[in-house]
mmCIF file of C-alpha atoms in Angstrom:
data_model
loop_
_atom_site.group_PDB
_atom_site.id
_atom_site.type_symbol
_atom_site.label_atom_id
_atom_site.label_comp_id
_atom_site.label_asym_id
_atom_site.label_seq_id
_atom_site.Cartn_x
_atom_site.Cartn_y
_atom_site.Cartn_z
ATOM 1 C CA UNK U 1 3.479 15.587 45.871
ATOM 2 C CA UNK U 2 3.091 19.074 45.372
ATOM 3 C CA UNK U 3 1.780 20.324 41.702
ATOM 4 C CA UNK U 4 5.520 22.480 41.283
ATOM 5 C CA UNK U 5 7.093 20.000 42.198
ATOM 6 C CA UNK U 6 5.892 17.792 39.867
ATOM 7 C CA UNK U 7 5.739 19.975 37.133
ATOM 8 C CA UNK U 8 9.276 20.439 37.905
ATOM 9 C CA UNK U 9 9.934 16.629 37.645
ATOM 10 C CA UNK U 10 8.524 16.512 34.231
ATOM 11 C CA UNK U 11 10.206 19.178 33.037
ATOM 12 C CA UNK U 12 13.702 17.834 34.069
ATOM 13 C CA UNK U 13 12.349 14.451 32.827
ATOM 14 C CA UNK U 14 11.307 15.816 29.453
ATOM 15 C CA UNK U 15 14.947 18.090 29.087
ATOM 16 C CA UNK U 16 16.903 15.066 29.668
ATOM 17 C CA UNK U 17 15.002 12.495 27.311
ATOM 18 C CA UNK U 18 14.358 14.833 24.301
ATOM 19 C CA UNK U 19 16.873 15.856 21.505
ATOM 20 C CA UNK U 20 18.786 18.583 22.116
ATOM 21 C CA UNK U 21 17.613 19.425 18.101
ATOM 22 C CA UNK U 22 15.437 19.133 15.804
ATOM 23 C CA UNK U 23 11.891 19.597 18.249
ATOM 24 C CA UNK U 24 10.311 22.415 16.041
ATOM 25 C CA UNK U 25 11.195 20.489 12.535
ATOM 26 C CA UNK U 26 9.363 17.340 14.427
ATOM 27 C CA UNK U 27 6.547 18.998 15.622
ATOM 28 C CA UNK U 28 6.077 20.127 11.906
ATOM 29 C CA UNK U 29 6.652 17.321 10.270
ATOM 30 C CA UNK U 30 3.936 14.887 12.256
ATOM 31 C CA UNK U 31 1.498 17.893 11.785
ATOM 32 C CA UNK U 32 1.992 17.425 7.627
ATOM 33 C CA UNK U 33 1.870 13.765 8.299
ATOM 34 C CA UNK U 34 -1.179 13.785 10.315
ATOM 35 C CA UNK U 35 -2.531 15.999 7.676
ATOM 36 C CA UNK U 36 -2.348 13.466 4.885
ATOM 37 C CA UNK U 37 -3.041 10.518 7.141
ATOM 38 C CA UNK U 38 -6.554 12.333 8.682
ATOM 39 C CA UNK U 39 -7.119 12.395 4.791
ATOM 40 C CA UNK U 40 -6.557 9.440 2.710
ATOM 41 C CA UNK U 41 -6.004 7.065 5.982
ATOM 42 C CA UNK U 42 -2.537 6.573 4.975
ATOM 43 C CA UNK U 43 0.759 8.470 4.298
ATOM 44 C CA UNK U 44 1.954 9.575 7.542
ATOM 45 C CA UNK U 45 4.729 7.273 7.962
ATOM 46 C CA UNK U 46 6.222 7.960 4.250
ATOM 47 C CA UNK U 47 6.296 11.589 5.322
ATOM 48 C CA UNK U 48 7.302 11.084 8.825
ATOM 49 C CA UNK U 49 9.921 8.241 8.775
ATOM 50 C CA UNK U 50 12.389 9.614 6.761
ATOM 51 C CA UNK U 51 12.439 12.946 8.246
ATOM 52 C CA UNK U 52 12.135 12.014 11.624
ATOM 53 C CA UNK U 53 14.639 9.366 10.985
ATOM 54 C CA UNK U 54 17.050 12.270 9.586
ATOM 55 C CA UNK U 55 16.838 14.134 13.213
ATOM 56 C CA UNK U 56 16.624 11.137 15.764
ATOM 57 C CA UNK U 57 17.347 7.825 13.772
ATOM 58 C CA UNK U 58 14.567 5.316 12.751
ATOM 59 C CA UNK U 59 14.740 2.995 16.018
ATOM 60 C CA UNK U 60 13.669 6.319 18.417
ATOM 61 C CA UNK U 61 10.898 7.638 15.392
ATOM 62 C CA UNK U 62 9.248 4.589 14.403
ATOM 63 C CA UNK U 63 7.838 3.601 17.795
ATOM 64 C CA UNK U 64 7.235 7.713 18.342
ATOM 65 C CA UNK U 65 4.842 7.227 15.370
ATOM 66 C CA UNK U 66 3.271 4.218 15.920
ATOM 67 C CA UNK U 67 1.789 5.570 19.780
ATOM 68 C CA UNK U 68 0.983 9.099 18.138
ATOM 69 C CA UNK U 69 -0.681 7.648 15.430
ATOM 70 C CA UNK U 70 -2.547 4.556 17.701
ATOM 71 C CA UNK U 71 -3.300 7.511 20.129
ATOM 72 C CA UNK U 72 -4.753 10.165 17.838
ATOM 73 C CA UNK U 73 -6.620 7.941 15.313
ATOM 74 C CA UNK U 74 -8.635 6.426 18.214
ATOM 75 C CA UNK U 75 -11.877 8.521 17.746
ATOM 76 C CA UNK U 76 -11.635 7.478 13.500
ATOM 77 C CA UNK U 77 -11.670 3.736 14.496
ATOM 78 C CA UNK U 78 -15.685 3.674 15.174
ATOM 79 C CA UNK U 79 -16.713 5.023 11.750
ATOM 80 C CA UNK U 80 -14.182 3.186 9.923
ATOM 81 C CA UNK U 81 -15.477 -0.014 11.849
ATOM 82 C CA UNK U 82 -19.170 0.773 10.327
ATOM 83 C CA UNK U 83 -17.835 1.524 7.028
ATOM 84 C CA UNK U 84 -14.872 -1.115 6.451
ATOM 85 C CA UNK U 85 -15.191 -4.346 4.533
ATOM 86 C CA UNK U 86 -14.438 -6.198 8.221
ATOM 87 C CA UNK U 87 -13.838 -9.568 6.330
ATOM 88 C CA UNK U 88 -11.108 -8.236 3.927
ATOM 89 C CA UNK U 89 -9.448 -6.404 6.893
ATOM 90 C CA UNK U 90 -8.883 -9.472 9.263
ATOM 91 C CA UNK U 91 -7.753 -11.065 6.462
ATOM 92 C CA UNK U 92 -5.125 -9.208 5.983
ATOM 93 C CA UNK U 93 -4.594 -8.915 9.243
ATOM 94 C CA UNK U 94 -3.674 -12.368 9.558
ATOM 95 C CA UNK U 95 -0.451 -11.740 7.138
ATOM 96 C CA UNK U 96 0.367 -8.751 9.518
ATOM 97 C CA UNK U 97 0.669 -10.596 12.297
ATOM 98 C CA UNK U 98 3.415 -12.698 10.950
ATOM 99 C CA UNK U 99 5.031 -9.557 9.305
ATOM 100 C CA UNK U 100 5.360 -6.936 11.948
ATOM 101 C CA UNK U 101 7.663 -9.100 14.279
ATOM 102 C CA UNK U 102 10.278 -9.629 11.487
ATOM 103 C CA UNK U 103 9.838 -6.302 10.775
ATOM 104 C CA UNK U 104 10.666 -5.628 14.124
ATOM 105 C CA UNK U 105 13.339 -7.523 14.390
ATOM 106 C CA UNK U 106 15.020 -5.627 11.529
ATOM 107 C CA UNK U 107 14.417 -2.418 13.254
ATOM 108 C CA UNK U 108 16.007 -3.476 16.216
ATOM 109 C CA UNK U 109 19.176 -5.508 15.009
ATOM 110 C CA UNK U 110 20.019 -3.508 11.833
ATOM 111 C CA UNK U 111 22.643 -0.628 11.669
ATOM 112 C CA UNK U 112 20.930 2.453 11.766
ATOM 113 C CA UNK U 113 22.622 4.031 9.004
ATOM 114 C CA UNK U 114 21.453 0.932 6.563
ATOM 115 C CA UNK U 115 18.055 0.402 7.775
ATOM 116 C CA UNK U 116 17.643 4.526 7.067
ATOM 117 C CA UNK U 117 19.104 3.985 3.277
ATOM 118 C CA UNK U 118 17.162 1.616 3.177
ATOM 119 C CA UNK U 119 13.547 3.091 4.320
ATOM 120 C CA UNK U 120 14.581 5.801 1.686
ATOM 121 C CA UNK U 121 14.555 3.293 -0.872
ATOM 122 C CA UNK U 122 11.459 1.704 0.291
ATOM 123 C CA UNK U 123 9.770 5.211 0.892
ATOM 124 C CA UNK U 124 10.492 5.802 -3.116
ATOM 125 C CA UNK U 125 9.210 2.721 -4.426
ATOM 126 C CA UNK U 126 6.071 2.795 -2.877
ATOM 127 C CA UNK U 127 5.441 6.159 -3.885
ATOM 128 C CA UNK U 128 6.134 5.240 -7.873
ATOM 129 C CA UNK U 129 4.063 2.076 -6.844
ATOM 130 C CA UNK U 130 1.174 4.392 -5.863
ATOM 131 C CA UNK U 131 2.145 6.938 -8.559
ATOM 132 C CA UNK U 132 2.440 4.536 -11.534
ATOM 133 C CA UNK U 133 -1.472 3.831 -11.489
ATOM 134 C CA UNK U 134 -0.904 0.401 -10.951
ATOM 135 C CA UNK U 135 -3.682 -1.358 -9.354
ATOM 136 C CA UNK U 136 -4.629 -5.534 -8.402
ATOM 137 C CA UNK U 137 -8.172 -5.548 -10.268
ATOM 138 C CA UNK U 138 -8.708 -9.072 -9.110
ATOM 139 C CA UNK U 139 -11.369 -9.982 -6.730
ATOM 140 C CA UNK U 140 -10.116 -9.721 -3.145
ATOM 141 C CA UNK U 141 -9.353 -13.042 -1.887
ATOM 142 C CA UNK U 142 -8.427 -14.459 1.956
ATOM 143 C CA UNK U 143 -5.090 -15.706 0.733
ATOM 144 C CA UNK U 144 -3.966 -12.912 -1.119
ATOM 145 C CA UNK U 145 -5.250 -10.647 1.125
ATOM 146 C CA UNK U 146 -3.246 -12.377 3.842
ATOM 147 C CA UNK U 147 -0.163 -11.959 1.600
ATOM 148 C CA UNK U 148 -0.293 -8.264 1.225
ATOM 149 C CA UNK U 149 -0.835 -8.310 5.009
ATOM 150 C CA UNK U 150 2.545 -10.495 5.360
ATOM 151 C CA UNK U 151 4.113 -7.611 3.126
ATOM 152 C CA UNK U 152 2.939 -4.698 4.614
ATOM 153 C CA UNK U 153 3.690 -6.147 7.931
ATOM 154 C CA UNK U 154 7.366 -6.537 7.292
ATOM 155 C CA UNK U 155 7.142 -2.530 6.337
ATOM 156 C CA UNK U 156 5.340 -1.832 9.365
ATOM 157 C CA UNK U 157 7.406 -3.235 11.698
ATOM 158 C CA UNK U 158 10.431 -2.142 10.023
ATOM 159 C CA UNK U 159 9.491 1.280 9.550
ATOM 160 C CA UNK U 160 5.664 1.634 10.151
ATOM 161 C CA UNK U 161 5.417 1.531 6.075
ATOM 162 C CA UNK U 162 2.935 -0.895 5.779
ATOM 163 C CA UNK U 163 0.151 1.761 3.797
ATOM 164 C CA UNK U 164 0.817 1.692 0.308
ATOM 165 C CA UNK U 165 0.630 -1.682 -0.364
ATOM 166 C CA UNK U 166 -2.212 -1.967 1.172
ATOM 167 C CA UNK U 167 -3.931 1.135 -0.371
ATOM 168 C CA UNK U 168 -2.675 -0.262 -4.010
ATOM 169 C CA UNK U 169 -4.160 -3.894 -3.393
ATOM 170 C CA UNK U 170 -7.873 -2.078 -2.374
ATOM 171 C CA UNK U 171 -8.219 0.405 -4.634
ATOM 172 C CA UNK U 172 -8.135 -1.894 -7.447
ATOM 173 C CA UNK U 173 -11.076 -3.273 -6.364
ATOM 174 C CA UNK U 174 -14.659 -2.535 -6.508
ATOM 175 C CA UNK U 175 -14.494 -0.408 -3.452
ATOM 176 C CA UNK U 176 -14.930 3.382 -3.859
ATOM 177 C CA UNK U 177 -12.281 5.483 -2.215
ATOM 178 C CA UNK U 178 -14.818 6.012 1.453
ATOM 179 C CA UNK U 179 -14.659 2.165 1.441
ATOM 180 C CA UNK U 180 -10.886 2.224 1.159
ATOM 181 C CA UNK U 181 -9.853 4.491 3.523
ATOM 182 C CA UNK U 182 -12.427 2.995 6.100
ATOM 183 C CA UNK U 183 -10.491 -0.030 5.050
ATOM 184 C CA UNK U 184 -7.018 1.353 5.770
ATOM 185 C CA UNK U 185 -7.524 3.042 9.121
ATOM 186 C CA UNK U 186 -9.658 -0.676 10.253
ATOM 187 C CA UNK U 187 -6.433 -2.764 9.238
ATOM 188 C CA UNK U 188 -3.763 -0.324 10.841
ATOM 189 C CA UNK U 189 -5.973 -0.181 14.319
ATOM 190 C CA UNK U 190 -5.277 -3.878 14.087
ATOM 191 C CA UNK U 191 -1.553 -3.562 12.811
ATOM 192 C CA UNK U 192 -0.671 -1.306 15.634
ATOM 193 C CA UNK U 193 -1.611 -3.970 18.172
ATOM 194 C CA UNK U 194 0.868 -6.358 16.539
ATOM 195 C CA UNK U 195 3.629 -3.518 16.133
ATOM 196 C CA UNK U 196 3.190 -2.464 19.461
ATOM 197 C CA UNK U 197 3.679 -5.839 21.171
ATOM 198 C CA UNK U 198 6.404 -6.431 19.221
ATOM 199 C CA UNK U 199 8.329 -2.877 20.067
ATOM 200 C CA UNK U 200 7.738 -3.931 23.353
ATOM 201 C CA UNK U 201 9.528 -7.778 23.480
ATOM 202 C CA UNK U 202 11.944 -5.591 21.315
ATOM 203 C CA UNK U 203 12.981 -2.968 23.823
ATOM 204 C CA UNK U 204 12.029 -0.111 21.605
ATOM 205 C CA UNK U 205 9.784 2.050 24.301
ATOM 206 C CA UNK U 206 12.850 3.429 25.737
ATOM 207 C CA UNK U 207 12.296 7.133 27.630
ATOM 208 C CA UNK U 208 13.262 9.301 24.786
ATOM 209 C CA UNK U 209 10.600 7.754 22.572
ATOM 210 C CA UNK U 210 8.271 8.594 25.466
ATOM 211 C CA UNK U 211 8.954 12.027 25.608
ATOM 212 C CA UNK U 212 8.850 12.853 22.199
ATOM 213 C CA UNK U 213 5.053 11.415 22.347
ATOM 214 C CA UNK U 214 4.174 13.620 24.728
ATOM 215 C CA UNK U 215 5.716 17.060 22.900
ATOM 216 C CA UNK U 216 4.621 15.848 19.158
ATOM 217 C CA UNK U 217 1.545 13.771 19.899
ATOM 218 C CA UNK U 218 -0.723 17.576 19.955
ATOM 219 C CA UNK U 219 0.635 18.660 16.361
ATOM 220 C CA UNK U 220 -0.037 15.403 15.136
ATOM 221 C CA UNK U 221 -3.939 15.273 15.901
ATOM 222 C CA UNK U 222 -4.004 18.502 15.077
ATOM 223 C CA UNK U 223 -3.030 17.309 11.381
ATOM 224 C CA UNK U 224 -4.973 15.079 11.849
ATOM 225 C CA UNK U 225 -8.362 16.387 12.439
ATOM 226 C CA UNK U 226 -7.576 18.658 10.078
ATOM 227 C CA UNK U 227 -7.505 16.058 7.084
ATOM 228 C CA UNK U 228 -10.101 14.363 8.582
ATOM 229 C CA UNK U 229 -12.210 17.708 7.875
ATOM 230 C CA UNK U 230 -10.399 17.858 4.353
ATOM 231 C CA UNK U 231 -11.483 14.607 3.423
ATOM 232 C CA UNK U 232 -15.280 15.741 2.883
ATOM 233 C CA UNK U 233 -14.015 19.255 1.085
ATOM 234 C CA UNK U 234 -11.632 18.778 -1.142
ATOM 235 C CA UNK U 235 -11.465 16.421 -4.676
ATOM 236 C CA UNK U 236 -9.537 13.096 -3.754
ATOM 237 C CA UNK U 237 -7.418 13.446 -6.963
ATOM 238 C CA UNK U 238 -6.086 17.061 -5.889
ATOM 239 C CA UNK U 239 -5.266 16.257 -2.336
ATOM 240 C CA UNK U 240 -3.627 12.461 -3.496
ATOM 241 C CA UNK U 241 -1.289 14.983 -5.398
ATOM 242 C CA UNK U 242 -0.485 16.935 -2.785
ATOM 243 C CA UNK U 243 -0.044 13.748 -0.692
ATOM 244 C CA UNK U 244 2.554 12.535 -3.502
ATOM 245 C CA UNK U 245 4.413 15.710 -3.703
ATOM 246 C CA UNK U 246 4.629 15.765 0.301
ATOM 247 C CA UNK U 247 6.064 11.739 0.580
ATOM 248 C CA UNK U 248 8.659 12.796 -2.588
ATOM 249 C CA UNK U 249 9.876 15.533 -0.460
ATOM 250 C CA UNK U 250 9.941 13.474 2.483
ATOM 251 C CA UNK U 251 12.168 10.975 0.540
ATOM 252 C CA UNK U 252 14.258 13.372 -0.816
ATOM 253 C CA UNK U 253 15.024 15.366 2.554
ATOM 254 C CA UNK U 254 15.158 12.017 4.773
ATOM 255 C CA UNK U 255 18.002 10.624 3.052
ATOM 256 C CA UNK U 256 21.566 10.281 5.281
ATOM 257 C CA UNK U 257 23.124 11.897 2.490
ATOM 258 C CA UNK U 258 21.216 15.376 3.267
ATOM 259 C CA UNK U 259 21.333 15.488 7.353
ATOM 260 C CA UNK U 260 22.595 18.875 7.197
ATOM 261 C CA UNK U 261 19.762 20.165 6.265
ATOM 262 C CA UNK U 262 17.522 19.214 9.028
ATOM 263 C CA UNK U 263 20.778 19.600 11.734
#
């Protein structure tokens, strides 16, 4: 097949699969997202979700983020591999696996109006979770770990929300914020497995989410690679601020009652 003419396929592919809205606010919004996640290791999907969801609804952006994000955070899985408490991780994992298909399942059955009222809610509480201080300054321990797992899961699948309570339950530990983040980006590699299996039994990877991979996947590892580079420059408390002031925003904006502002 000539190049043109395949050029020309993909370009009448990607006109009839995209939005006809909304493409230069998305491309923006995963490069903030990626920014914070290439920092801390989490926070994408708090910033992400809700406004995404506000353009294209939360069953076409969840599954968007989830191959963006497993696609762009390949080259961080190595180093977080060296670096991660591997024992705590699978742990966890365990819980996730049970999680992320009922999760899923939510994502796929519930109205789409309700499940994006709801993702604001859940957006907001995790923030004042992370906000409020509040840390588990226990020991990390197989069953426990496996029930923030189960938790995050269910967030994951539902909305790919699973990072705060995960960040909340490791930094309480012993494990200085490198350790934690190495941590975070570990368990989500797993996560994403699980989520992405179950998108897949659920018939989420329709075209449209396809297409929007392929036009917002560059802006997001740009983001990306650009909090990655962040990480070892700036103070962890001023960027976690900025990170907090981002996801409020995110909240705010994403909610149904607002859509004219991002339509």
């Amino acid at each position: 097949m000539p190049i043109d003419t395949l050029s020309a396929g993909v370009a009448e592919w990607l006109s009839a699969a995209l939005p006809d809205h909304g493409m230069y606010a998305l491309i923006f919004f995963a490069f903030i997202a990626g920014l914070a996640r290439g920092f801390s290791g989490f926070g994408a999907a708090l910033i992400f979700i809700p406004l995404g969801g506000a353009i294209v609804g939360p069953k076409l952006i969840s599954p968007v983020l989830l191959l963006i994000d497993g696609l762009a955070t390949l080259g961080m899985i190595p180093p977080a591999w060296r670096s991660a408490n591997r024992r705590e991780v699978f742990a966890m994992a365990i819980g996730a696996a049970l999680g992320v298909p009922a999760g899923t399942v939510a994502l796929a059955l519930m109205d789409t109006l309700t499940l994006r009222w709801i993702i604001t809610a859940v957006a907001i509480s995790l923030l004042a979770l992370l906000v409020s201080g509040w840390r588990h300054h226990g020991e990390p321990r197989a069953p426990l770990s496996a029930s923030v797992g189960l938790i995050a899961g269910l967030f994951s699948g539902a909305a790919q929300l699973g990072g705060p309570p995960v960040v909340a339950y490791w930094l309480g530990g012993k494990s200085d914020f490198t350790r934690v983040r190495a941590n975070v980006i570990l368990y989500f590699s797993v996560s994403t497995c699980f989520s992405a299996i179950s998108y897949y039994a659920g018939g989420l990877f329709v075209q449209a989410v396809f297409a929007l991979t392929l036009v917002i996947l560059p802006g997001y590892a740009l983001g990306l690679y650009g909090g990655s580079k962040l990480f070892g420059l700036a103070k962890e408390s001023t960027f976690r601020l900025i990170c907090y002031l981002l996801i409020a925003a995110a909240a705010i904006i994403g909610m149904p009652a607002l859509d004219g502002i991002l339509r």
